[in-house]
Structures are given as C-alpha cells and as structure tokens.
C-alpha cells in the first residue's frame, strides 16, 4: 500500500518527522501545538500549516516573535 499524501514537519523538536496518509484530510488544522513534557518546565512549540504542491502539506515551526505577538 502506498501513501500518496504526506505531512512533513520543519523545525523544532518535530523537524524531519513525516506522517503518511492514504488521502488528504478534509480540513487540516491551520496550527498544531506540540507540548514537550520532561523533568523541567513545559515547552510549547506551535507549527503553522503550509501547502507543498509536490507532496501535500507541511507544518513549519512558528517564529518565536510570532508567538509573542511582537
């Protein structure tokens, strides 16, 4: 079985991750939030959706300036 539609992650702790799907999601989420829990403080990263014609879509790590609204 082949997966023609992939979702790639660019930047941050998910950099290089690729999720495969049989078909595109009807309505992909415009933003994904990744929360890293460990022995220290909680670390939150936001990924914004961008389309890539050649394979589907990718979520790119949001700039820290965009997260703070500055």
PDB file of C-alpha atoms in Angstrom:
ATOM      1  CA  UNK A   1       0.000   0.000   0.000  1.00  0.00           C
ATOM      2  CA  UNK A   2       1.392   3.406  -0.929  1.00  0.00           C
ATOM      3  CA  UNK A   3       0.738   6.660   0.852  1.00  0.00           C
ATOM      4  CA  UNK A   4       0.460   9.431  -1.705  1.00  0.00           C
ATOM      5  CA  UNK A   5      -0.182  12.201   0.812  1.00  0.00           C
ATOM      6  CA  UNK A   6       2.390  13.112   3.426  1.00  0.00           C
ATOM      7  CA  UNK A   7       2.582  15.743   6.115  1.00  0.00           C
ATOM      8  CA  UNK A   8       6.081  16.988   6.917  1.00  0.00           C
ATOM      9  CA  UNK A   9       7.288  18.905   9.955  1.00  0.00           C
ATOM     10  CA  UNK A  10      10.005  21.532   9.611  1.00  0.00           C
ATOM     11  CA  UNK A  11      11.883  23.000  12.577  1.00  0.00           C
ATOM     12  CA  UNK A  12      11.804  22.475  16.309  1.00  0.00           C
ATOM     13  CA  UNK A  13      11.624  19.098  18.039  1.00  0.00           C
ATOM     14  CA  UNK A  14       9.476  17.560  15.270  1.00  0.00           C
ATOM     15  CA  UNK A  15      11.910  18.532  12.492  1.00  0.00           C
ATOM     16  CA  UNK A  16      12.147  15.773   9.900  1.00  0.00           C
ATOM     17  CA  UNK A  17       9.021  13.935  11.040  1.00  0.00           C
ATOM     18  CA  UNK A  18       6.846  12.656   8.182  1.00  0.00           C
ATOM     19  CA  UNK A  19       3.296  11.354   8.656  1.00  0.00           C
ATOM     20  CA  UNK A  20       1.771   9.366   5.769  1.00  0.00           C
ATOM     21  CA  UNK A  21      -1.926   9.295   4.898  1.00  0.00           C
ATOM     22  CA  UNK A  22      -3.902   7.444   2.226  1.00  0.00           C
ATOM     23  CA  UNK A  23      -5.659  10.684   1.304  1.00  0.00           C
ATOM     24  CA  UNK A  24      -5.614  14.353   2.339  1.00  0.00           C
ATOM     25  CA  UNK A  25      -7.509  15.423   5.436  1.00  0.00           C
ATOM     26  CA  UNK A  26     -10.799  17.143   4.624  1.00  0.00           C
ATOM     27  CA  UNK A  27      -9.848  20.185   6.716  1.00  0.00           C
ATOM     28  CA  UNK A  28      -6.292  20.141   8.057  1.00  0.00           C
ATOM     29  CA  UNK A  29      -5.732  22.134  11.225  1.00  0.00           C
ATOM     30  CA  UNK A  30      -4.141  25.532  10.488  1.00  0.00           C
ATOM     31  CA  UNK A  31      -1.943  25.287  13.601  1.00  0.00           C
ATOM     32  CA  UNK A  32      -0.619  22.346  15.612  1.00  0.00           C
ATOM     33  CA  UNK A  33       0.720  22.681  19.131  1.00  0.00           C
ATOM     34  CA  UNK A  34       3.469  20.359  20.386  1.00  0.00           C
ATOM     35  CA  UNK A  35       3.962  20.253  24.155  1.00  0.00           C
ATOM     36  CA  UNK A  36       7.207  18.734  25.435  1.00  0.00           C
ATOM     37  CA  UNK A  37       6.930  17.477  28.996  1.00  0.00           C
ATOM     38  CA  UNK A  38      10.039  16.464  30.912  1.00  0.00           C
ATOM     39  CA  UNK A  39      11.593  16.956  34.332  1.00  0.00           C
ATOM     40  CA  UNK A  40      11.813  20.722  33.834  1.00  0.00           C
ATOM     41  CA  UNK A  41       9.327  23.340  32.672  1.00  0.00           C
ATOM     42  CA  UNK A  42       6.761  22.622  29.970  1.00  0.00           C
ATOM     43  CA  UNK A  43       7.998  23.652  26.493  1.00  0.00           C
ATOM     44  CA  UNK A  44       5.390  24.571  23.866  1.00  0.00           C
ATOM     45  CA  UNK A  45       6.007  24.859  20.119  1.00  0.00           C
ATOM     46  CA  UNK A  46       3.474  25.985  17.505  1.00  0.00           C
ATOM     47  CA  UNK A  47       3.546  24.761  13.905  1.00  0.00           C
ATOM     48  CA  UNK A  48       1.673  26.581  11.124  1.00  0.00           C
ATOM     49  CA  UNK A  49       0.256  24.822   8.068  1.00  0.00           C
ATOM     50  CA  UNK A  50       1.771  25.485   4.650  1.00  0.00           C
ATOM     51  CA  UNK A  51       0.952  23.613   1.461  1.00  0.00           C
ATOM     52  CA  UNK A  52       3.576  21.936  -0.673  1.00  0.00           C
ATOM     53  CA  UNK A  53       2.291  21.136  -4.160  1.00  0.00           C
ATOM     54  CA  UNK A  54       4.651  18.218  -4.706  1.00  0.00           C
ATOM     55  CA  UNK A  55       3.538  16.076  -1.749  1.00  0.00           C
ATOM     56  CA  UNK A  56       0.772  17.562   0.395  1.00  0.00           C
ATOM     57  CA  UNK A  57       1.367  19.916   3.261  1.00  0.00           C
ATOM     58  CA  UNK A  58       3.920  20.766   5.871  1.00  0.00           C
ATOM     59  CA  UNK A  59       3.827  22.310   9.282  1.00  0.00           C
ATOM     60  CA  UNK A  60       6.582  24.865   9.868  1.00  0.00           C
ATOM     61  CA  UNK A  61       7.756  25.954  13.296  1.00  0.00           C
ATOM     62  CA  UNK A  62       6.366  29.385  14.104  1.00  0.00           C
ATOM     63  CA  UNK A  63       8.948  32.097  14.770  1.00  0.00           C
ATOM     64  CA  UNK A  64       9.225  32.974  18.455  1.00  0.00           C
ATOM     65  CA  UNK A  65       8.408  36.602  17.533  1.00  0.00           C
ATOM     66  CA  UNK A  66       5.085  35.443  16.056  1.00  0.00           C
ATOM     67  CA  UNK A  67       4.262  33.518  19.237  1.00  0.00           C
ATOM     68  CA  UNK A  68       4.681  36.561  21.451  1.00  0.00           C
ATOM     69  CA  UNK A  69       2.883  38.878  19.039  1.00  0.00           C
ATOM     70  CA  UNK A  70       5.874  41.215  18.732  1.00  0.00           C
TER      71      UNK A  70
END
